[in-house]
PDB file of C-alpha atoms in Angstrom:
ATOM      1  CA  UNK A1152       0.000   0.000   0.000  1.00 42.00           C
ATOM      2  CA  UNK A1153       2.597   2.477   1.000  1.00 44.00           C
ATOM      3  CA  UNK A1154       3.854   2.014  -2.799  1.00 44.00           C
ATOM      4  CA  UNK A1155       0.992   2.326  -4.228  1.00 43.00           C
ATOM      5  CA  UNK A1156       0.606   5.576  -2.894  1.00 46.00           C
ATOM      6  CA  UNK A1157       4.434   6.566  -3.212  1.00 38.00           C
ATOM      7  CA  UNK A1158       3.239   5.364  -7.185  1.00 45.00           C
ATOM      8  CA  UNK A1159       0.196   7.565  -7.376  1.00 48.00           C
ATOM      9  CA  UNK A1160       2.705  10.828  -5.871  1.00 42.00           C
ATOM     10  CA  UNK A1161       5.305  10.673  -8.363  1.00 40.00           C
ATOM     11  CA  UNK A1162       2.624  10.494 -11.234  1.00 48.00           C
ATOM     12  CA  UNK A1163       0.989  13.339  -9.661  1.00 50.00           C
ATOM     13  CA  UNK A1164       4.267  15.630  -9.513  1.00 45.00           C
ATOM     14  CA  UNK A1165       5.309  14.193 -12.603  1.00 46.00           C
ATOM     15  CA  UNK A1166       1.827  15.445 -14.488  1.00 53.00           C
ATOM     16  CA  UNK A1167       2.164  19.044 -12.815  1.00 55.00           C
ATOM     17  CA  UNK A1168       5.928  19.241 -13.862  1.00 46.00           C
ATOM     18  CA  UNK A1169       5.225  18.595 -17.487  1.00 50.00           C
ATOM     19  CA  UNK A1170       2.372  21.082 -17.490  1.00 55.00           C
ATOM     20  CA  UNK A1171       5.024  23.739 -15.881  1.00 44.00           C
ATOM     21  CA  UNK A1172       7.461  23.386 -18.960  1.00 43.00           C
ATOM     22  CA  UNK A1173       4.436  23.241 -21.721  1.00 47.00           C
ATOM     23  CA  UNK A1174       3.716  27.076 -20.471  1.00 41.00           C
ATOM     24  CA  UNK A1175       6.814  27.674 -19.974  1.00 43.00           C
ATOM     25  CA  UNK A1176       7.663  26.432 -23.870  1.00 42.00           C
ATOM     26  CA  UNK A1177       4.420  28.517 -24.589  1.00 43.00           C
ATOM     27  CA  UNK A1178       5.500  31.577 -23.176  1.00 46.00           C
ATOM     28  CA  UNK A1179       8.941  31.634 -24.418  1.00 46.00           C
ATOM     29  CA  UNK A1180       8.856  30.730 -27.877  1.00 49.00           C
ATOM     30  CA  UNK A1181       7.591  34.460 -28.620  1.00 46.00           C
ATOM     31  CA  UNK A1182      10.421  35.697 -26.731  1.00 39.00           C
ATOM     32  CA  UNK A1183      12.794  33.582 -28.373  1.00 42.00           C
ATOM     33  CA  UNK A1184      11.631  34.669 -31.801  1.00 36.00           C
ATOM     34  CA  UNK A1185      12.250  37.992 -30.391  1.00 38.00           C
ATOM     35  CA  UNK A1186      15.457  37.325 -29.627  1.00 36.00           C
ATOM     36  CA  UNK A1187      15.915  35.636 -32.678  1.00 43.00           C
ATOM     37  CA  UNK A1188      14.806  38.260 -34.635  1.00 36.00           C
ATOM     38  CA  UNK A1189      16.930  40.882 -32.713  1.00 37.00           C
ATOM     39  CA  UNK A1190      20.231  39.110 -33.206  1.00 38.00           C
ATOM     40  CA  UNK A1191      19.528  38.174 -36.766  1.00 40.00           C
ATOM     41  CA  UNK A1192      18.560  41.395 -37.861  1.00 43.00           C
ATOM     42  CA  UNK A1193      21.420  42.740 -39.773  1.00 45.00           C
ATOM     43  CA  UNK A1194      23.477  45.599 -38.758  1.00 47.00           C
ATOM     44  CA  UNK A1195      23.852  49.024 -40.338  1.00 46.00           C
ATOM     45  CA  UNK A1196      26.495  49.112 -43.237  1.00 45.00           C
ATOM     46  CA  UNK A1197      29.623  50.780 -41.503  1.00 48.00           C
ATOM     47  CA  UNK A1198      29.974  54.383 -42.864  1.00 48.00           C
ATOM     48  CA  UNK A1199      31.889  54.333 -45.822  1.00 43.00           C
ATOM     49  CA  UNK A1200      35.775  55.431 -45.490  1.00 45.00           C
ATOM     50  CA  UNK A1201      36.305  59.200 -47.071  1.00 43.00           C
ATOM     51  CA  UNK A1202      37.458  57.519 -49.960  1.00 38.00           C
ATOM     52  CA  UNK A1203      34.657  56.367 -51.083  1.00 40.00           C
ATOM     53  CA  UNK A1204      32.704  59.338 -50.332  1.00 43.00           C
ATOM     54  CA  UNK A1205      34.719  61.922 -52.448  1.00 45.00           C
ATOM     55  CA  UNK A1206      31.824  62.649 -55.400  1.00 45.00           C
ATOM     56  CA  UNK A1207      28.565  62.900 -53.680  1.00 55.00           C
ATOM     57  CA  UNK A1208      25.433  64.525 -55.825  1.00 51.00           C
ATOM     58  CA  UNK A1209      25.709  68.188 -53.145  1.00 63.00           C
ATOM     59  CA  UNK A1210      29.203  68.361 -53.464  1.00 81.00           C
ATOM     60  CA  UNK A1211      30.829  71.218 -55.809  1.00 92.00           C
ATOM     61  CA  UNK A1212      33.229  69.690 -57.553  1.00 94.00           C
ATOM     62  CA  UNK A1213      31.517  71.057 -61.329  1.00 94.00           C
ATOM     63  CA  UNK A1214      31.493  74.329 -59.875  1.00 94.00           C
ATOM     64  CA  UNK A1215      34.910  73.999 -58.656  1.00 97.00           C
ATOM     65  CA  UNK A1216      36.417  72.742 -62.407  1.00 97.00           C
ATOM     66  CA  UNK A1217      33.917  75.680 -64.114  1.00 97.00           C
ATOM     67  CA  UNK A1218      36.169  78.285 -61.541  1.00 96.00           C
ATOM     68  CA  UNK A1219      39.227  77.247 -62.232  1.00 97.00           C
ATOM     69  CA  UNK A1220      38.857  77.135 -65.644  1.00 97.00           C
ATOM     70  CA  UNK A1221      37.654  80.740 -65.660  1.00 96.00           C
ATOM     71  CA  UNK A1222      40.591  81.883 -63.168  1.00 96.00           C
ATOM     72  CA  UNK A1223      42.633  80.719 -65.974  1.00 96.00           C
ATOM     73  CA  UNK A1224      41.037  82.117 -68.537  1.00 95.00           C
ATOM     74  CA  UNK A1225      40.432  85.662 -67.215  1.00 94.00           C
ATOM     75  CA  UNK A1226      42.726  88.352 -68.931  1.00 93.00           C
ATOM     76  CA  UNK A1227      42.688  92.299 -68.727  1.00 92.00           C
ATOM     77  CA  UNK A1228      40.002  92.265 -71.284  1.00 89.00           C
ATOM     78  CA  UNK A1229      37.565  90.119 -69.738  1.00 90.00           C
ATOM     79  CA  UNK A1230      36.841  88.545 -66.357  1.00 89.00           C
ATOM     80  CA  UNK A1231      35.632  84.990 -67.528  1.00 83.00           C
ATOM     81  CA  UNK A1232      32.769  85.676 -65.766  1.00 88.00           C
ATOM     82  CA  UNK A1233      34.905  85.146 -62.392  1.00 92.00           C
ATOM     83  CA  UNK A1234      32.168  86.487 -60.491  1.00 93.00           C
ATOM     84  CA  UNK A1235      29.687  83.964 -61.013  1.00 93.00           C
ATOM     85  CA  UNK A1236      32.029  82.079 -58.643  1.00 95.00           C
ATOM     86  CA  UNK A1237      34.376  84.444 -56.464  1.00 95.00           C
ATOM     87  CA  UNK A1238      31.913  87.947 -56.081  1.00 93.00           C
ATOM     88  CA  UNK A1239      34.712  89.983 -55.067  1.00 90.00           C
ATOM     89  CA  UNK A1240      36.070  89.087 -58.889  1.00 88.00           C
ATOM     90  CA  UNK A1241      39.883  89.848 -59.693  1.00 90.00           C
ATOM     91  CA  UNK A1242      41.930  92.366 -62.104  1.00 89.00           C
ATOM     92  CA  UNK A1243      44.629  90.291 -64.698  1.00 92.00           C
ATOM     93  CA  UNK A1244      46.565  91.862 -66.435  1.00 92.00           C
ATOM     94  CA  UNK A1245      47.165  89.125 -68.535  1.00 93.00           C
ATOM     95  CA  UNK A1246      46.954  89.948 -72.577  1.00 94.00           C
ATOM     96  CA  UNK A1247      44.440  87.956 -74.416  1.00 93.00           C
ATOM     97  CA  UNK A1248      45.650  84.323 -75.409  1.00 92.00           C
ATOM     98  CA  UNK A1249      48.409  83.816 -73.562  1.00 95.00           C
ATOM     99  CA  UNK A1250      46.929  81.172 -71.242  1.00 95.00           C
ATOM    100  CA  UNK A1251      44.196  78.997 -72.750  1.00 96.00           C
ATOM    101  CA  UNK A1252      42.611  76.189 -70.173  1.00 97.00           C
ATOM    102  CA  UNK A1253      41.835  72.964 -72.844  1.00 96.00           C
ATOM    103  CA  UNK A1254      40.344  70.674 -69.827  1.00 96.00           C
ATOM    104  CA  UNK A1255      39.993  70.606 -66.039  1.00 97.00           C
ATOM    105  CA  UNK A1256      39.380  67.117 -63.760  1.00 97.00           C
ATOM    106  CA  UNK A1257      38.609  66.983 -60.179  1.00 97.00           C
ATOM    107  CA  UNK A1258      41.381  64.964 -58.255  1.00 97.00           C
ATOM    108  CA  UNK A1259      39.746  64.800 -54.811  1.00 96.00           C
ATOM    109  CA  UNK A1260      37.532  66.696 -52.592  1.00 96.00           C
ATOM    110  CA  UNK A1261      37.979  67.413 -48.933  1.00 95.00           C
ATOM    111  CA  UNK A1262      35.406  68.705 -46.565  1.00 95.00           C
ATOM    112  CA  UNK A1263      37.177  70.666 -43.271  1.00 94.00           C
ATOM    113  CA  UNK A1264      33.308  71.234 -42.058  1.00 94.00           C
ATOM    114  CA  UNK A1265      29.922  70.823 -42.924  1.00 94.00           C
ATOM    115  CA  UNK A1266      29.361  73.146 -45.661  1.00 94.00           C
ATOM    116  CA  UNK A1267      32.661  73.694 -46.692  1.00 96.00           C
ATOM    117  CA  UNK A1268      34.820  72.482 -49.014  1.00 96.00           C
ATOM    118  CA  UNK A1269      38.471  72.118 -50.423  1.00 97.00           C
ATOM    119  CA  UNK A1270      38.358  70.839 -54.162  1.00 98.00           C
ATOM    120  CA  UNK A1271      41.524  69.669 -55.955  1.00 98.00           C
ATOM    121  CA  UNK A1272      41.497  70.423 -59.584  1.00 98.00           C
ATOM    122  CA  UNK A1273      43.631  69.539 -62.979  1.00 98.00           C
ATOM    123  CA  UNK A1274      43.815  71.844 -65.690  1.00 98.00           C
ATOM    124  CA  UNK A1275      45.438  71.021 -69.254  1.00 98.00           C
ATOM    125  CA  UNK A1276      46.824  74.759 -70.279  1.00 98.00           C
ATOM    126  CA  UNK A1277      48.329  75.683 -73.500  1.00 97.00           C
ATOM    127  CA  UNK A1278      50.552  78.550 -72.162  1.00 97.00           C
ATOM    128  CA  UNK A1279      52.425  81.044 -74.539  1.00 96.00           C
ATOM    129  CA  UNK A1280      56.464  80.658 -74.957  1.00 96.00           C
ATOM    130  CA  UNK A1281      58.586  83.748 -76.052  1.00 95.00           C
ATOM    131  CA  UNK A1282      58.444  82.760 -79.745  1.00 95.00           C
ATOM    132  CA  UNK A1283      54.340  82.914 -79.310  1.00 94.00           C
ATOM    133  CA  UNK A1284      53.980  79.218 -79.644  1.00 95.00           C
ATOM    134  CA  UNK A1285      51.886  77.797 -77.135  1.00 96.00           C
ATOM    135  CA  UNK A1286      52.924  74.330 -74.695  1.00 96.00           C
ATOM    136  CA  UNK A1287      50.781  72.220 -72.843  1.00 97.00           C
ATOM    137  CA  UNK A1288      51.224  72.284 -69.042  1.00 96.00           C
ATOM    138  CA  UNK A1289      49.869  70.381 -66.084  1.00 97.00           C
ATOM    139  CA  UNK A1290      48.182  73.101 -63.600  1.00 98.00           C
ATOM    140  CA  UNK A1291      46.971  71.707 -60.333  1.00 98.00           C
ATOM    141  CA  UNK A1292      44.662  74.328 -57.880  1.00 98.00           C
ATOM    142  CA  UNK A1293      42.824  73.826 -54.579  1.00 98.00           C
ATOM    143  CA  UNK A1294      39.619  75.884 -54.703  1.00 98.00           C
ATOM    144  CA  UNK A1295      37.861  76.688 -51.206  1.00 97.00           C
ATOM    145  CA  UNK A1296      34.469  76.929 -51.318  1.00 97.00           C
ATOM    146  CA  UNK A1297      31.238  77.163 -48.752  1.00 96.00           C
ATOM    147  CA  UNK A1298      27.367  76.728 -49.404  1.00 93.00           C
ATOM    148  CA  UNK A1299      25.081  73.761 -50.059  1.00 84.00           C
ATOM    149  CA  UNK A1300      23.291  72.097 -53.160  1.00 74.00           C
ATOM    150  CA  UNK A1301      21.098  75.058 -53.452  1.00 85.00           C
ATOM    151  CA  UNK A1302      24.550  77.407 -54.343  1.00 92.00           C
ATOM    152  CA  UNK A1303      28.291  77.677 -53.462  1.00 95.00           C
ATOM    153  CA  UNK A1304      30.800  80.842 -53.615  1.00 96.00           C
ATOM    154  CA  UNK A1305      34.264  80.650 -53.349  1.00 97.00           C
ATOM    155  CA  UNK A1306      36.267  82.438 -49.818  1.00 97.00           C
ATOM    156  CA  UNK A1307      39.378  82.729 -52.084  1.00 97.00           C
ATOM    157  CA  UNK A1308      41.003  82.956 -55.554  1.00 97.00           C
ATOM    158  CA  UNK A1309      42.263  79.223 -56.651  1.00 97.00           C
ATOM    159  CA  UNK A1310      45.947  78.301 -54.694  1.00 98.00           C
ATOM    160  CA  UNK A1311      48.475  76.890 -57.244  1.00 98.00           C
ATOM    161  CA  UNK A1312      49.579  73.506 -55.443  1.00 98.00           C
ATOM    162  CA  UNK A1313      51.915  70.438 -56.968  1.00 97.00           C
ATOM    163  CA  UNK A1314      50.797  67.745 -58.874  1.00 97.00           C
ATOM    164  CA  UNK A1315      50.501  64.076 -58.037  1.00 95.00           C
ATOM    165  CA  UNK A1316      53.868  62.852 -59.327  1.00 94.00           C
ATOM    166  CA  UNK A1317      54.692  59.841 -61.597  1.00 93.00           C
ATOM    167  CA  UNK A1318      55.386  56.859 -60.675  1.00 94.00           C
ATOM    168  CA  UNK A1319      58.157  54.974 -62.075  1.00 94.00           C
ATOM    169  CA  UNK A1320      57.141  52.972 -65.266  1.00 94.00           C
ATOM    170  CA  UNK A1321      55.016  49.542 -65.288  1.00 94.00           C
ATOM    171  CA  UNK A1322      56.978  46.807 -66.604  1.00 96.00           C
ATOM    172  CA  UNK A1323      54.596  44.327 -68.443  1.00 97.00           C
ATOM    173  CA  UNK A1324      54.813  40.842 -68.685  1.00 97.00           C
ATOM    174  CA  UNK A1325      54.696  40.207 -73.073  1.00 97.00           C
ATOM    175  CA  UNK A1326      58.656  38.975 -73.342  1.00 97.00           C
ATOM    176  CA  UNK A1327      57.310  36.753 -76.823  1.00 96.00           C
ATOM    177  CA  UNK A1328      57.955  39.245 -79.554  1.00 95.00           C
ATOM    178  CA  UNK A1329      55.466  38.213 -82.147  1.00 95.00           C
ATOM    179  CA  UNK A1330      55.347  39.235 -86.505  1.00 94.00           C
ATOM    180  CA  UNK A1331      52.800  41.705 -87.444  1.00 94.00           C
ATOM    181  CA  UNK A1332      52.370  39.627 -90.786  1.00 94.00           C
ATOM    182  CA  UNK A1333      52.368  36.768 -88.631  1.00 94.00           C
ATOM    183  CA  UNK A1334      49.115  34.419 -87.788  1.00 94.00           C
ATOM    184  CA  UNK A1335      48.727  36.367 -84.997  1.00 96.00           C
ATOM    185  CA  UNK A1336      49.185  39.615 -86.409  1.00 96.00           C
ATOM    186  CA  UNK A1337      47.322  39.496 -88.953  1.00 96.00           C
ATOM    187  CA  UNK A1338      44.498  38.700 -86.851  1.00 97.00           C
ATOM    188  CA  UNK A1339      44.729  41.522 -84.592  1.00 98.00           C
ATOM    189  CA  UNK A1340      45.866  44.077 -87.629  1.00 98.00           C
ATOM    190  CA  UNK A1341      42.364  42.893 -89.161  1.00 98.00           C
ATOM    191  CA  UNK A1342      40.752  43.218 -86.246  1.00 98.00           C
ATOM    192  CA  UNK A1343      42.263  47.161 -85.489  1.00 98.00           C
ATOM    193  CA  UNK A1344      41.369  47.360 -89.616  1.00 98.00           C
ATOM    194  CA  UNK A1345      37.454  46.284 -88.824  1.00 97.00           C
ATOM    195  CA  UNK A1346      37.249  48.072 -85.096  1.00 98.00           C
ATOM    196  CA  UNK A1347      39.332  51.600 -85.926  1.00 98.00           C
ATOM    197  CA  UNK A1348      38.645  51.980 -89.533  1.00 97.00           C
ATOM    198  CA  UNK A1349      35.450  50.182 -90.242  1.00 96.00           C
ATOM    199  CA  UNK A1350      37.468  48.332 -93.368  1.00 96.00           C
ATOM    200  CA  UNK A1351      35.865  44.388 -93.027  1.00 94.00           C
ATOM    201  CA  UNK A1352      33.684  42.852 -91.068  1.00 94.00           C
ATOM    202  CA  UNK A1353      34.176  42.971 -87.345  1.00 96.00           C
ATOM    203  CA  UNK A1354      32.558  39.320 -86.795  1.00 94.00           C
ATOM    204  CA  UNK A1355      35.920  37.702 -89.027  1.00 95.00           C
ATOM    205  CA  UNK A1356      38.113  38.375 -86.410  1.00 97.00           C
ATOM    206  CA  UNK A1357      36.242  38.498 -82.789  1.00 97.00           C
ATOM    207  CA  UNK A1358      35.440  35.117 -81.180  1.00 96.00           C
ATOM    208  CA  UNK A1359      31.713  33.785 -81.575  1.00 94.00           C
ATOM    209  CA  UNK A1360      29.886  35.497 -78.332  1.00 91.00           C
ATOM    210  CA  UNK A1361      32.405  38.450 -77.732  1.00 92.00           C
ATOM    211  CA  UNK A1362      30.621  41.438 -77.212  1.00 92.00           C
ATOM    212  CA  UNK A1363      32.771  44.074 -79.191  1.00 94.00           C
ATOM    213  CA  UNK A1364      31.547  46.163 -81.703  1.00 92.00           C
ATOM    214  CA  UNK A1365      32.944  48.490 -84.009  1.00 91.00           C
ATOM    215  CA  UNK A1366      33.208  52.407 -83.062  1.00 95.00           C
ATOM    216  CA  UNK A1367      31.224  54.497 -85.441  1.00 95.00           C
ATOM    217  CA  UNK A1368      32.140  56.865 -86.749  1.00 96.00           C
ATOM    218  CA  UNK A1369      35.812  55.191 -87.477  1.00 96.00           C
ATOM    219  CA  UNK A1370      38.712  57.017 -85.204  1.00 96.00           C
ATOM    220  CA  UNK A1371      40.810  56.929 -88.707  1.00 98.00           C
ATOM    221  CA  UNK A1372      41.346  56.315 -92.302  1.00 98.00           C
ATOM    222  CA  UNK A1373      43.707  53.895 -91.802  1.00 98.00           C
ATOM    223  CA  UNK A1374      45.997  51.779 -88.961  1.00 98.00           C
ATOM    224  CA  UNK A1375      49.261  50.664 -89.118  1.00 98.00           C
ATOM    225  CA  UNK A1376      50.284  47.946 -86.790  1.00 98.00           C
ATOM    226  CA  UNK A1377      53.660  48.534 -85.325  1.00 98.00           C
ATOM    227  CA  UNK A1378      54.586  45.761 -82.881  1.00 98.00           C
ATOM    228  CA  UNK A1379      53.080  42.999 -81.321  1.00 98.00           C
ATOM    229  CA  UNK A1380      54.097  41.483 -78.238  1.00 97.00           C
ATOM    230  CA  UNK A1381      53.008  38.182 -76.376  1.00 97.00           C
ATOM    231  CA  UNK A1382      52.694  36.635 -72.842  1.00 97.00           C
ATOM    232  CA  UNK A1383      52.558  33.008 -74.311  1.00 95.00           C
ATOM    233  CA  UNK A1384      56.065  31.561 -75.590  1.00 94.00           C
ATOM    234  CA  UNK A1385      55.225  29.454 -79.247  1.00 88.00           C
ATOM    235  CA  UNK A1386      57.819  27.526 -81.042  1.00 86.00           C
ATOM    236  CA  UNK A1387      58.468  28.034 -84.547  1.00 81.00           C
ATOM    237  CA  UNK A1388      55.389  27.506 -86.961  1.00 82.00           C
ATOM    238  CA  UNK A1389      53.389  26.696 -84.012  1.00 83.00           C
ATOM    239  CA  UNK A1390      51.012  29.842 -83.982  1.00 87.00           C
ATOM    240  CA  UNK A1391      50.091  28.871 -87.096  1.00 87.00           C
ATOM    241  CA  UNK A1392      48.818  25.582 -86.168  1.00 88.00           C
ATOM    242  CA  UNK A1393      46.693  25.905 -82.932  1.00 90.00           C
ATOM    243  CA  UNK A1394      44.936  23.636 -80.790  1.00 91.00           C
ATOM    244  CA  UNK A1395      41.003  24.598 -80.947  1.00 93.00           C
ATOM    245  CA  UNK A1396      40.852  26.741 -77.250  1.00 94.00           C
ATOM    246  CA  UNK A1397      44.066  27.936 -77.001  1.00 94.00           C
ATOM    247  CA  UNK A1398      44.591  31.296 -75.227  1.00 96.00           C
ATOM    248  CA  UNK A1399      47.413  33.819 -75.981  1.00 97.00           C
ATOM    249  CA  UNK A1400      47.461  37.653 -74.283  1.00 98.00           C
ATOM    250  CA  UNK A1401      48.902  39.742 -76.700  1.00 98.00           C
ATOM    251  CA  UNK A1402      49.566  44.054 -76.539  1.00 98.00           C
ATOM    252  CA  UNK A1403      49.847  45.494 -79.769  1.00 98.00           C
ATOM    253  CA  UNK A1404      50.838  49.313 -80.768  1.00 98.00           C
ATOM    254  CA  UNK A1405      49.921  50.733 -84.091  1.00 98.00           C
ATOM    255  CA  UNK A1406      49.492  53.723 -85.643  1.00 98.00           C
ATOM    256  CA  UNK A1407      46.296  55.441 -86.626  1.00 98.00           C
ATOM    257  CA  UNK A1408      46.104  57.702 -89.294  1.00 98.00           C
ATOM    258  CA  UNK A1409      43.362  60.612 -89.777  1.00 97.00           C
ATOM    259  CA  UNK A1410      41.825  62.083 -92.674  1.00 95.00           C
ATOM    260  CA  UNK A1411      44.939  64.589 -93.032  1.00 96.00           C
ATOM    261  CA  UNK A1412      47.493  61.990 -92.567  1.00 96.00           C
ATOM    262  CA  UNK A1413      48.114  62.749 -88.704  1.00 98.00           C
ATOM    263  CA  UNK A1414      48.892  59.855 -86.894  1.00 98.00           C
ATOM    264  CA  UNK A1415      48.493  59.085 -83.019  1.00 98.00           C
ATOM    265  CA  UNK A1416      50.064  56.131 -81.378  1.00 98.00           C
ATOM    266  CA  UNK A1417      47.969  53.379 -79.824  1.00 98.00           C
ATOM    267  CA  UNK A1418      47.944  50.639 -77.770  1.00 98.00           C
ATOM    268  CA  UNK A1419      46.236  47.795 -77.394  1.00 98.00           C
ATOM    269  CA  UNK A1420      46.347  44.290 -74.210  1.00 98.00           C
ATOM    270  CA  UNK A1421      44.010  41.813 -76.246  1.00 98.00           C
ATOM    271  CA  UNK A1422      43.405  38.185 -75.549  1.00 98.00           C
ATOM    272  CA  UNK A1423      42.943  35.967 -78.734  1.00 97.00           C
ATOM    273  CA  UNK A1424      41.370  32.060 -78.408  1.00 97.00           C
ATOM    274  CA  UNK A1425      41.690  30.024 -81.264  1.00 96.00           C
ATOM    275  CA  UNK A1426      39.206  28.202 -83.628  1.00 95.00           C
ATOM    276  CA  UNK A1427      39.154  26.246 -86.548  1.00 92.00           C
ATOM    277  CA  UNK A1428      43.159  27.104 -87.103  1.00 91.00           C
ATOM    278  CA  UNK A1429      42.620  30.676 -86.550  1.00 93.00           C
ATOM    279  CA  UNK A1430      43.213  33.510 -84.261  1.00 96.00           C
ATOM    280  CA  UNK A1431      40.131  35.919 -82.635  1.00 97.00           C
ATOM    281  CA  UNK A1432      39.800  38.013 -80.461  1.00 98.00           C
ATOM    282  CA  UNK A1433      37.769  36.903 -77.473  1.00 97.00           C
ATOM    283  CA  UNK A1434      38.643  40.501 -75.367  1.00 97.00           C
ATOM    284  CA  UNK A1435      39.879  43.770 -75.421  1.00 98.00           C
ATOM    285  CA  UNK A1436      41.970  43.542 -71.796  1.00 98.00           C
ATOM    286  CA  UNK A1437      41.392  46.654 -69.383  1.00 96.00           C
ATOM    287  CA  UNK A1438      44.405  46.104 -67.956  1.00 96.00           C
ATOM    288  CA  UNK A1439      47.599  44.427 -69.385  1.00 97.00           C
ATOM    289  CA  UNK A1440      49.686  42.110 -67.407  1.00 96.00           C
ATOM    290  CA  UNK A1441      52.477  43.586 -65.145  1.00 95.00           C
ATOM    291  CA  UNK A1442      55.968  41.350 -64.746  1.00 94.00           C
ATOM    292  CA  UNK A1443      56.202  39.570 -61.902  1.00 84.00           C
ATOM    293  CA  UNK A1444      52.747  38.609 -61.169  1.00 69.00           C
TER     294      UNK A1444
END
């Protein structure tokens, strides 16, 4: 008897401790999807370093390239409309010509305070020589200004500062000098023929699925290539014969010729993929290879 009731206790406490978890299950589960839903929920994006914030939409740099470029091209017979930017406006005495801004770029803005800025501009200047000829010249300028999207004025004429400098030069990694009337060459030569001049059709030489298509109107009348290097080593006669698939990275300079016979220099990193024993070009590289990666 005495087990029978000892028996009938433990089912009894046993029945009253599993109805004490159920609610307790019951009442946490909301919290824990709380929780949950707390922890889970995903953090702000970390500000963004002042690199990546240099060019935002209220931000003056236009303005700032528009005065520099008319602080440059102010001269005792006209302001340039200096005022637009700087009220208090300024007297050259510079004679008419003699410093011609061609092109301005904004290197990197700087904001001291809220409202306020510091803008780093680039200006390409043809400046007159003694023998009235004019030379190209790098100007750099800081311009200050203050205001908001709605309008900005500048505290201060433009300060002359120095340049970025250059680097040393990039050595590139093509050691495979290649024929221009080679296989290879005359694939890319056709290809600059098709892409620069418009002479052929583009789809000859570019690789089934490349997205390249010619410039129009053509950059020039004609194209000249010059030298063509590669990053692939071949052995003699074997560019001519390819495997189906193979890769080579090639750079190529040439000349382009305009309507008056001018010519500019150009290069080109291209990667070429052969097919049915020929050469195409499967991409016009962004970048070429450097050495020693």
């Amino acid at each position: 008897m005495p087990d029978a009731r000892l028996e009938s206790i433990v089912h009894t406490a046993a029945r009253r401790i599993g109805r004490v978890l159920g609610w307790c299950v019951i009442i946490a589960s909301p919290l824990a999807v709380i929780v949950g839903l707390v922890v889970l929920r995903p953090s702000p994006p970390p500000e963004a370093p002042q690199s990546e914030r240099l060019l935002k939409a209220d931000e003056p740099q236009g303005w700032a390239e528009m005065y520099v470029r008319s602080w440059l091209s102010a001269h005792r017979g006209d302001s340039a409309g200096l005022e637009a930017f700087y009220p208090a406006g300024m007297k050259s005495t510079r004679a008419v010509g003699t410093q011609i801004p061609v092109d301005t770029s904004t290197l990197s803005v700087w904001s001291p305070r809220l409202g306020a800025w510091s803008v780093m501009v680039a200006a390409d200047v043809l400046v007159q020589q003694p023998d009235g000829k004019h030379r190209a010249r790098l100007v750099c300028a800081e311009a200050s200004l203050v205001g908001n999207g709605e309008g900005y004025v500048a505290t201060s004429l433009p300060t002359p500062v120095a340049c970025p400098r250059t680097l040393a030069a990039v050595e590139l990694d093509y050691p495979e000098t290649a024929e221009p009337n080679g296989p290879i060459g005359q694939s890319v030569h056709g290809f600059l023929l098709a892409y620069l001049v418009g002479r052929g059709e583009l789809n000859r030489y570019v690789a089934p699925g490349t997205n390249i298509g010619a410039i129009v109107p053509p950059l020039y009348a004609e194209v000249q290539l010059l030298e063509l290097r590669t990053h692939e080593p071949f052995e003699p006669g074997q560019a001519a014969r390819p495997l189906d698939g193979t890769e080579v990275h090639a750079t190529a300079r040439a000349w382009g010729y305009d309507g008056l016979g001018q010519v500019t220099t150009i290069d080109y990193a291209l990667t070429l993929v052969a097919r049915a024993g020929r050469w195409e070009i499967s991409r016009i590289d962004p970048v070429p290879l450097p050495a020693g990666e």
